[in-house]
Structure formats: C-alpha cells, structure tokens
CSV table of C-alpha atoms in Angstrom, one decimal:
chain,number,residue,atom,x,y,z
A,1,MET,CA,-127.5,249.1,90.3
A,2,TYR,CA,-127.0,252.8,90.6
A,3,PRO,CA,-126.4,255.0,87.5
A,4,PHE,CA,-122.8,255.6,86.5
A,5,VAL,CA,-120.7,257.0,83.6
A,6,PHE,CA,-118.7,254.5,81.6
A,7,SER,CA,-115.5,255.4,79.6
A,8,LYS,CA,-112.8,253.6,77.8
A,9,PRO,CA,-109.8,255.9,77.3
A,10,ALA,CA,-107.3,254.9,74.6
A,11,THR,CA,-104.1,256.2,76.4
A,12,GLU,CA,-102.5,255.5,79.7
A,13,SER,CA,-102.4,259.2,80.6
A,14,ALA,CA,-106.2,259.5,80.0
A,15,VAL,CA,-106.9,256.5,82.1
A,16,LEU,CA,-104.8,257.7,85.0
A,17,ALA,CA,-106.4,261.1,84.8
A,18,ALA,CA,-109.8,259.5,85.0
A,19,GLY,CA,-108.7,257.4,88.0
A,20,ALA,CA,-107.2,260.4,89.8
A,21,ASP,CA,-110.6,262.1,89.3
A,22,GLY,CA,-112.4,259.4,91.2
A,23,GLY,CA,-113.0,256.9,88.4
A,24,ARG,CA,-113.1,253.2,89.3
A,25,TYR,CA,-111.0,250.9,87.1
A,26,ILE,CA,-112.5,247.8,85.5
A,27,ALA,CA,-110.7,245.0,83.5
A,28,GLY,CA,-112.5,241.7,83.6
A,29,GLY,CA,-115.2,243.0,85.9
A,30,THR,CA,-115.8,239.7,87.6
A,31,THR,CA,-115.8,241.2,91.0
A,32,LEU,CA,-116.7,244.9,90.5
A,33,VAL,CA,-119.9,244.2,88.4
A,34,ASP,CA,-121.2,241.8,91.1
A,35,LEU,CA,-120.6,244.4,93.8
A,36,MET,CA,-122.2,247.1,91.8
A,37,ARG,CA,-125.2,244.9,91.1
A,38,GLU,CA,-125.5,244.3,94.9
A,39,THR,CA,-125.0,248.1,95.5
A,40,VAL,CA,-122.1,247.4,97.7
A,41,GLU,CA,-120.0,249.5,95.3
A,42,ARG,CA,-121.6,252.6,93.8
A,43,PRO,CA,-118.9,254.3,91.6
A,44,PRO,CA,-120.0,257.3,89.7
A,45,HIS,CA,-117.5,256.6,86.9
A,46,VAL,CA,-116.2,253.2,85.7
A,47,VAL,CA,-113.0,253.4,83.6
A,48,ASP,CA,-112.4,250.4,81.2
A,49,ILE,CA,-108.6,249.9,81.1
A,50,ASN,CA,-108.5,247.1,78.5
A,51,ALA,CA,-107.0,249.4,75.8
A,52,LEU,CA,-103.8,249.7,77.8
A,53,PRO,CA,-100.6,247.7,76.8
A,54,TYR,CA,-100.4,245.8,80.2
A,55,ARG,CA,-100.3,242.4,78.6
A,56,GLY,CA,-97.6,239.8,78.0
A,57,ILE,CA,-95.9,237.1,80.0
A,58,ALA,CA,-92.1,237.1,80.0
A,59,VAL,CA,-89.9,234.4,81.6
A,60,SER,CA,-86.2,235.2,81.8
A,61,SER,CA,-83.1,234.6,84.0
A,62,GLU,CA,-84.4,237.5,86.1
A,63,GLY,CA,-87.7,235.9,86.8
A,64,LEU,CA,-91.3,236.1,85.7
A,65,ARG,CA,-93.1,239.3,84.6
A,66,VAL,CA,-96.8,239.3,84.1
A,67,GLY,CA,-98.8,242.2,82.7
A,68,ALA,CA,-101.8,243.3,84.8
A,69,LEU,CA,-104.3,242.6,82.0
A,70,VAL,CA,-103.2,239.0,81.4
A,71,ARG,CA,-106.1,236.7,82.1
A,72,MET,CA,-105.9,234.1,84.9
A,73,SER,CA,-106.4,231.2,82.5
A,74,GLU,CA,-103.7,232.5,80.1
A,75,LEU,CA,-101.1,232.7,82.9
A,76,ALA,CA,-102.1,229.3,84.3
A,77,ALA,CA,-101.7,227.7,80.9
A,78,HIS,CA,-98.3,229.2,80.0
A,79,PRO,CA,-95.8,226.3,79.6
A,80,ASP,CA,-92.9,228.1,81.3
A,81,VAL,CA,-95.1,229.1,84.3
A,82,ARG,CA,-96.3,225.6,84.7
A,83,SER,CA,-92.8,224.1,84.6
A,84,GLN,CA,-90.8,226.9,86.4
A,85,TYR,CA,-93.5,228.4,88.7
A,86,PRO,CA,-95.9,225.6,89.4
A,87,VAL,CA,-97.3,227.1,92.6
A,88,ILE,CA,-98.6,230.1,90.5
A,89,ALA,CA,-100.3,227.9,87.9
A,90,GLN,CA,-101.8,225.7,90.6
A,91,ALA,CA,-103.1,228.6,92.6
A,92,LEU,CA,-104.8,230.1,89.6
A,93,GLU,CA,-106.4,226.8,88.5
A,94,LEU,CA,-107.8,226.3,92.0
A,95,GLY,CA,-109.5,229.7,92.0
A,96,ALA,CA,-112.9,230.7,90.7
A,97,SER,CA,-114.5,228.8,87.8
A,98,ALA,CA,-113.2,228.2,84.3
A,99,GLN,CA,-115.5,230.9,82.9
A,100,LEU,CA,-114.3,233.5,85.5
A,101,ARG,CA,-110.6,232.6,84.9
A,102,ASN,CA,-111.1,233.3,81.2
A,103,MET,CA,-112.3,236.9,82.1
A,104,ALA,CA,-110.5,237.8,85.3
A,105,SER,CA,-107.3,239.8,85.0
A,106,ILE,CA,-104.2,239.3,87.2
A,107,GLY,CA,-104.4,242.9,88.4
A,108,GLY,CA,-108.1,242.5,89.2
A,109,ASN,CA,-107.4,239.3,91.1
A,110,LEU,CA,-105.1,241.2,93.5
A,111,MET,CA,-107.8,243.9,93.9
A,112,GLN,CA,-110.6,241.5,95.0
A,113,ARG,CA,-112.8,242.7,97.8
A,114,PRO,CA,-113.6,240.4,100.8
A,115,ARG,CA,-116.0,237.5,100.5
A,116,CYS,CA,-117.4,238.2,104.0
A,117,PRO,CA,-121.2,237.9,103.8
A,118,TYR,CA,-121.6,240.9,106.1
A,119,PHE,CA,-119.5,243.0,103.7
A,120,ARG,CA,-121.7,242.0,100.8
A,121,ASP,CA,-125.0,242.6,102.7
A,122,VAL,CA,-125.6,246.3,102.6
A,123,HIS,CA,-128.0,245.9,105.6
A,124,SER,CA,-125.2,244.6,107.9
A,125,ALA,CA,-122.6,246.5,109.8
A,126,CYS,CA,-119.2,246.5,108.1
A,127,ASN,CA,-116.3,248.7,108.7
A,128,ARG,CA,-114.8,247.9,105.3
A,129,ARG,CA,-117.9,249.1,103.5
A,130,SER,CA,-118.8,251.9,105.9
A,131,PRO,CA,-115.9,253.0,108.2
A,132,GLY,CA,-117.1,253.3,111.8
A,133,ALA,CA,-120.3,251.2,111.2
A,134,GLY,CA,-119.1,248.2,113.3
A,135,CYS,CA,-118.5,244.6,112.3
A,136,ASP,CA,-121.4,242.1,112.5
A,137,ALA,CA,-119.0,239.2,111.7
A,138,VAL,CA,-117.2,239.3,115.0
A,139,ASP,CA,-120.2,238.0,116.9
A,140,GLY,CA,-122.1,236.6,114.0
A,141,ASP,CA,-121.6,233.7,111.6
A,142,ASN,CA,-117.8,233.7,111.5
A,143,ARG,CA,-116.9,230.1,110.4
A,144,MET,CA,-115.2,231.4,107.3
A,145,GLN,CA,-113.5,234.4,108.9
A,146,ALA,CA,-109.8,234.9,109.7
A,147,VAL,CA,-107.8,233.7,112.8
A,148,LEU,CA,-104.6,235.6,111.8
A,149,GLY,CA,-104.1,239.3,111.3
A,150,THR,CA,-107.5,240.3,112.6
A,151,SER,CA,-108.5,243.5,114.5
A,152,ALA,CA,-111.6,244.5,116.5
A,153,HIS,CA,-112.7,246.3,113.3
A,154,CYS,CA,-112.5,243.5,110.8
A,155,VAL,CA,-112.0,239.7,110.7
A,156,ALA,CA,-112.6,239.0,106.9
A,157,THR,CA,-110.3,236.7,105.1
A,158,HIS,CA,-108.4,237.7,102.0
A,159,PRO,CA,-110.0,235.9,99.0
A,160,SER,CA,-107.2,235.6,96.5
A,161,ASP,CA,-105.3,232.3,95.9
A,162,LEU,CA,-102.8,233.8,93.5
A,163,ALA,CA,-101.8,236.5,96.1
A,164,VAL,CA,-100.8,233.7,98.5
A,165,ALA,CA,-98.4,232.2,95.9
A,166,LEU,CA,-97.0,235.6,95.0
A,167,VAL,CA,-96.3,236.5,98.7
A,168,ALA,CA,-94.5,233.2,99.1
A,169,LEU,CA,-92.3,233.9,96.1
A,170,ASP,CA,-91.3,237.4,97.2
A,171,ALA,CA,-93.1,238.9,94.2
A,172,ALA,CA,-93.3,242.7,93.6
A,173,VAL,CA,-96.3,244.7,92.4
A,174,HIS,CA,-95.6,247.5,89.8
A,175,LEU,CA,-97.9,250.5,90.1
A,176,ARG,CA,-98.4,253.7,88.1
A,177,GLY,CA,-100.2,256.9,88.9
A,178,THR,CA,-100.2,260.5,87.7
A,179,GLY,CA,-97.2,261.1,90.0
A,180,GLY,CA,-95.1,258.4,88.3
A,181,ALA,CA,-94.3,254.7,88.8
A,182,ARG,CA,-93.3,252.8,91.9
A,183,THR,CA,-92.9,249.2,93.0
A,184,VAL,CA,-94.2,247.6,96.2
A,185,PRO,CA,-93.4,244.1,97.6
A,186,ALA,CA,-96.5,241.9,97.4
A,187,ALA,CA,-96.2,241.2,101.1
A,188,GLU,CA,-96.6,244.9,101.8
A,189,PHE,CA,-99.2,245.6,99.1
A,190,PHE,CA,-102.0,244.0,101.1
A,191,LEU,CA,-102.8,245.9,104.3
A,192,ARG,CA,-103.9,244.4,107.5
A,193,PRO,CA,-107.3,245.8,108.7
A,194,GLY,CA,-106.1,247.5,111.9
A,195,ASN,CA,-108.1,250.6,112.6
A,196,THR,CA,-108.6,251.3,108.9
A,197,PRO,CA,-110.1,248.1,107.3
A,198,HIS,CA,-111.5,250.1,104.3
A,199,ARG,CA,-107.9,250.5,103.1
A,200,GLU,CA,-107.1,247.1,101.6
A,201,GLN,CA,-104.1,247.8,99.4
A,202,ASP,CA,-101.2,250.1,99.4
A,203,LEU,CA,-102.5,252.3,96.6
A,204,ARG,CA,-102.5,256.0,96.2
A,205,PRO,CA,-105.5,257.8,94.7
A,206,GLY,CA,-105.8,256.9,91.0
A,207,GLU,CA,-102.9,254.4,91.0
A,208,LEU,CA,-103.1,251.4,88.8
A,209,ILE,CA,-101.4,248.0,88.8
A,210,THR,CA,-99.3,247.6,85.7
A,211,ALA,CA,-97.5,244.3,86.2
A,212,VAL,CA,-96.3,241.7,88.7
A,213,HIS,CA,-92.7,240.5,88.9
A,214,VAL,CA,-91.6,237.2,90.5
A,215,PRO,CA,-87.8,236.9,91.0
A,216,ALA,CA,-86.1,233.7,89.7
A,217,GLY,CA,-84.6,231.2,92.1
A,218,SER,CA,-83.8,227.6,92.5
A,219,HIS,CA,-86.8,227.2,94.8
A,220,THR,CA,-89.5,228.1,92.3
A,221,ARG,CA,-89.5,224.7,90.4
A,222,ARG,CA,-90.0,222.8,93.7
A,223,SER,CA,-93.2,224.6,94.6
A,224,GLY,CA,-96.9,224.0,94.8
A,225,TYR,CA,-100.3,225.1,96.2
A,226,LEU,CA,-102.8,223.2,98.3
A,227,LYS,CA,-106.3,224.5,98.8
A,228,VAL,CA,-108.7,223.0,101.4
A,229,ARG,CA,-112.3,223.9,100.9
A,230,ASP,CA,-115.9,222.7,101.5
A,231,ARG,CA,-116.3,221.6,97.9
A,232,GLN,CA,-113.9,220.8,95.0
A,233,SER,CA,-114.7,223.7,92.6
A,234,TYR,CA,-115.8,227.3,92.7
A,235,GLU,CA,-115.2,227.7,96.4
A,236,PHE,CA,-113.0,229.9,98.5
A,237,ALA,CA,-110.4,228.4,100.8
A,238,LEU,CA,-110.9,227.3,104.4
A,239,ALA,CA,-107.1,227.0,104.5
A,240,SER,CA,-104.4,227.0,101.8
A,241,ALA,CA,-100.7,226.8,101.6
A,242,ALA,CA,-98.1,227.9,99.1
A,243,VAL,CA,-94.7,226.2,99.6
A,244,ALA,CA,-91.4,226.6,97.8
A,245,LEU,CA,-88.3,224.7,98.9
A,246,ASP,CA,-84.7,224.7,97.8
A,247,ILE,CA,-83.2,221.3,98.7
A,248,LYS,CA,-79.6,220.4,97.8
A,249,GLY,CA,-77.5,217.5,99.1
A,250,GLY,CA,-80.3,216.3,101.3
A,251,VAL,CA,-80.6,219.6,103.2
A,252,ILE,CA,-83.2,222.4,103.0
A,253,LEU,CA,-81.3,225.5,102.0
A,254,SER,CA,-84.2,227.9,101.8
A,255,ALA,CA,-88.0,227.7,102.4
A,256,ARG,CA,-90.9,229.9,101.6
A,257,VAL,CA,-94.3,229.3,103.0
A,258,ALA,CA,-97.5,231.4,102.9
A,259,VAL,CA,-101.1,230.6,103.7
A,260,GLY,CA,-104.5,231.8,102.7
A,261,GLY,CA,-108.1,231.4,103.9
A,262,VAL,CA,-107.1,231.9,107.5
A,263,ALA,CA,-105.8,235.5,107.5
A,264,THR,CA,-106.9,239.0,106.6
A,265,VAL,CA,-104.1,239.2,104.1
A,266,PRO,CA,-101.9,236.6,102.3
A,267,TRP,CA,-99.9,235.4,105.3
A,268,ARG,CA,-96.2,234.5,105.3
A,269,LEU,CA,-95.0,232.0,108.0
A,270,PRO,CA,-91.4,233.0,109.0
A,271,GLY,CA,-91.5,230.8,112.0
A,272,VAL,CA,-92.2,227.7,109.8
A,273,GLU,CA,-89.5,228.8,107.4
A,274,ARG,CA,-86.9,229.1,110.1
A,275,ALA,CA,-87.8,225.7,111.4
A,276,LEU,CA,-87.1,224.2,108.0
A,277,VAL,CA,-83.8,225.8,106.9
A,278,GLY,CA,-80.8,223.6,107.6
A,279,ARG,CA,-82.9,220.5,108.3
A,280,ARG,CA,-83.2,217.3,106.4
A,281,PRO,CA,-86.5,216.7,104.6
A,282,GLY,CA,-88.7,214.2,106.4
A,283,ARG,CA,-91.8,213.6,108.5
A,284,THR,CA,-90.2,214.9,111.7
A,285,THR,CA,-89.1,218.1,110.0
A,286,TRP,CA,-92.4,218.7,108.4
A,287,THR,CA,-94.4,218.1,111.6
A,288,GLN,CA,-92.1,220.2,113.8
A,289,ALA,CA,-92.2,223.1,111.3
A,290,ALA,CA,-95.9,222.9,110.7
A,291,SER,CA,-96.5,223.1,114.5
A,292,ARG,CA,-95.5,226.8,114.2
A,293,ALA,CA,-98.1,227.6,111.4
A,294,ALA,CA,-100.7,229.0,113.7
A,295,ASP,CA,-98.5,231.1,115.9
A,296,GLY,CA,-100.4,234.1,117.0
A,297,ALA,CA,-103.8,232.8,115.8
A,298,ARG,CA,-107.0,233.9,117.6
A,299,ALA,CA,-110.2,232.1,117.0
A,300,LEU,CA,-113.7,233.4,117.0
A,301,SER,CA,-116.7,231.5,118.2
A,302,GLY,CA,-117.2,229.6,115.0
A,303,ASN,CA,-113.7,229.1,113.4
A,304,ALA,CA,-111.5,227.5,116.1
A,305,PHE,CA,-111.2,224.4,113.7
A,306,LYS,CA,-109.1,226.5,111.4
A,307,ILE,CA,-106.2,226.5,113.7
A,308,GLN,CA,-105.7,222.8,113.5
A,309,LEU,CA,-106.7,222.7,109.9
A,310,LEU,CA,-104.0,225.3,109.1
A,311,GLU,CA,-101.3,223.2,110.8
A,312,ARG,CA,-102.4,220.1,108.9
A,313,THR,CA,-102.6,221.9,105.6
A,314,VAL,CA,-99.0,223.2,105.9
A,315,ARG,CA,-97.7,219.8,107.0
A,316,ARG,CA,-99.4,218.1,104.1
A,317,GLN,CA,-98.1,220.5,101.5
A,318,LEU,CA,-94.5,220.4,103.0
A,319,THR,CA,-94.7,216.6,102.6
A,320,THR,CA,-96.0,216.9,99.0
A,321,ILE,CA,-93.3,219.4,97.9
A,322,GLY,CA,-90.4,218.1,100.1
A,323,GLY,CA,-91.1,214.4,100.0
A,324,ARG,CA,-91.4,211.9,102.9
C-alpha cells in the first residue's frame, strides 16, 4: 500500500472541498481498502465521510429515500423496504457477505469498481485502470465478462446487485459538489465503457452521492431479484434479474426488468418490458418476453453460455413474480 493522507472533516463543505482537491471518499471502505492494498488505487488523500448526515431511511407516499451512508444490512432489514420494495431487500441480501453488508454503505455500493481479474492485476493491461493500455480480458479468461454494452476497450461486468434493482425501479441518485446539488437517473448514472472505460459514473470532480430516491408505484410490491452464480454465497452474478410487475384484472399494466452479471452497466430490457405490457400472465407470455432478453448480446470466446443463461434467468424470475 502506498502512503496517503487521511482526514475526517466534520462538515459537508470541508468534505466537498477535500474531494474537489483530489481527495478520495471512503465510507465503509470494503472496496477501496482492498484496491489500495493491491495498489490498484493509489489515492494521495483519503477523506472519511462518515461524519456527514447522509443517514436515514424514509418511506412515504412519494417513495423510498435512502441516505448514502446507510449500511446495506440496515436497508435490507427495514420492514417497510422488505414489504414494499422486496426487490431491493433481496438484491442486498444476495450481495457480498454478512460482514461486508454490515460495513458497506449504499453510496459505496454504487461506486464499486469492476471485479474483472485483469483490472485488479496491476501487471495486466486494463483500460479502466490505465487508459490506453489495452484490455487483456478481450482475448483472455473472459468467462465472467459481459455480453451486453461492451466495447473494444472494456468488457468488464458491473458488480452491484443493488444497482440492478434501482435501475429497474427508475431510481434517482442525488449528488452534491462544490457547485451545488443535482439529481441523475440511476440508469444514466452508470456509464457504458465506450472509448472512455475509466469513466464509470456520471460524477463531476469532487461530487458525492448524498441519497437515493425510488419512486412509489403499484409495481414495487410485486417485485423480486434472482441471482444465478457459481456458489450460493459471497459470489458475483453470472446472471441476475430484477423484475417488478403491475398486474390488475389479469392483465400486465406495466413491467420493469433489469439484469446484472451480463452487462457493463446495470442493464434495462425495454424489449422484454414491451412484450409483457397488455398481455395476460402465463408461461407463453414469460417465454416470449424472455426471448428478447439477450437482444444485441455479443459473446466472447468464453462466455457464450451467458446468452442462454440470461434468457432463462429472466423467464424464471418473470414466472416467480408474475405466477404461472
């Protein structure tokens, strides 16, 4: 680990000033400390933000508001979240380990770096870690890499389960910097790699996540998260699906479907959603809609299995949430 300066400012303005001056924010530290230990990240200044008032979980008729410093386990255990937004509680409980969930913050979860082994090996070529260096994953061991949203510069999957649920529910991310506050839809907050894979989130220099808002709706109660992985705990997704359906009178009025483990960002499936709206729940509807899940997918040498796995994962979760 390289030497660094550590500070814990007591006020928001002092934190933001330190961030604008190149400081790297830390809350739970469950990702950043690992990366610093592996010398993937070498920040000269680490700014502890735990003194800020970004805590609290509020459920109202407007929706769910979660402070950025709320811990994953705290949000997953909240009774109103479990009953009214089950897809969020399930996504959180299927992520990481119990110990990590007790430490990791909601804001930090959305700021996770890729789990790509080439990104975390400083001796490998990685455009995210070193822009212009190349990408060893394209022709390397790419079983876990993405089949959606890739570019010639990066094929790493997005690691967060929570982010998939938030994108499915049309959540918004609240940000604050020295220039003021702004709000970004979660679906736009995560950036596809394109020609600039080192830019992973829509953040301006020094900006900080303050909260996440999930709008209310009749679909949120009928929602859930499915995660397919190589082992049952402490493992990242091969494919995952967040589904929320509004069904009345035996007809699907609205559908929200997003997937993870297969794309470079949390990936919404508008083709699947369109194939569901106005239809009656049932096996035929689920099968026909899920057949659109992998539209646009491009496999690498080692991950073609993900295309079929993605379709099956979406179909299974539609069946679970919508019924047979």
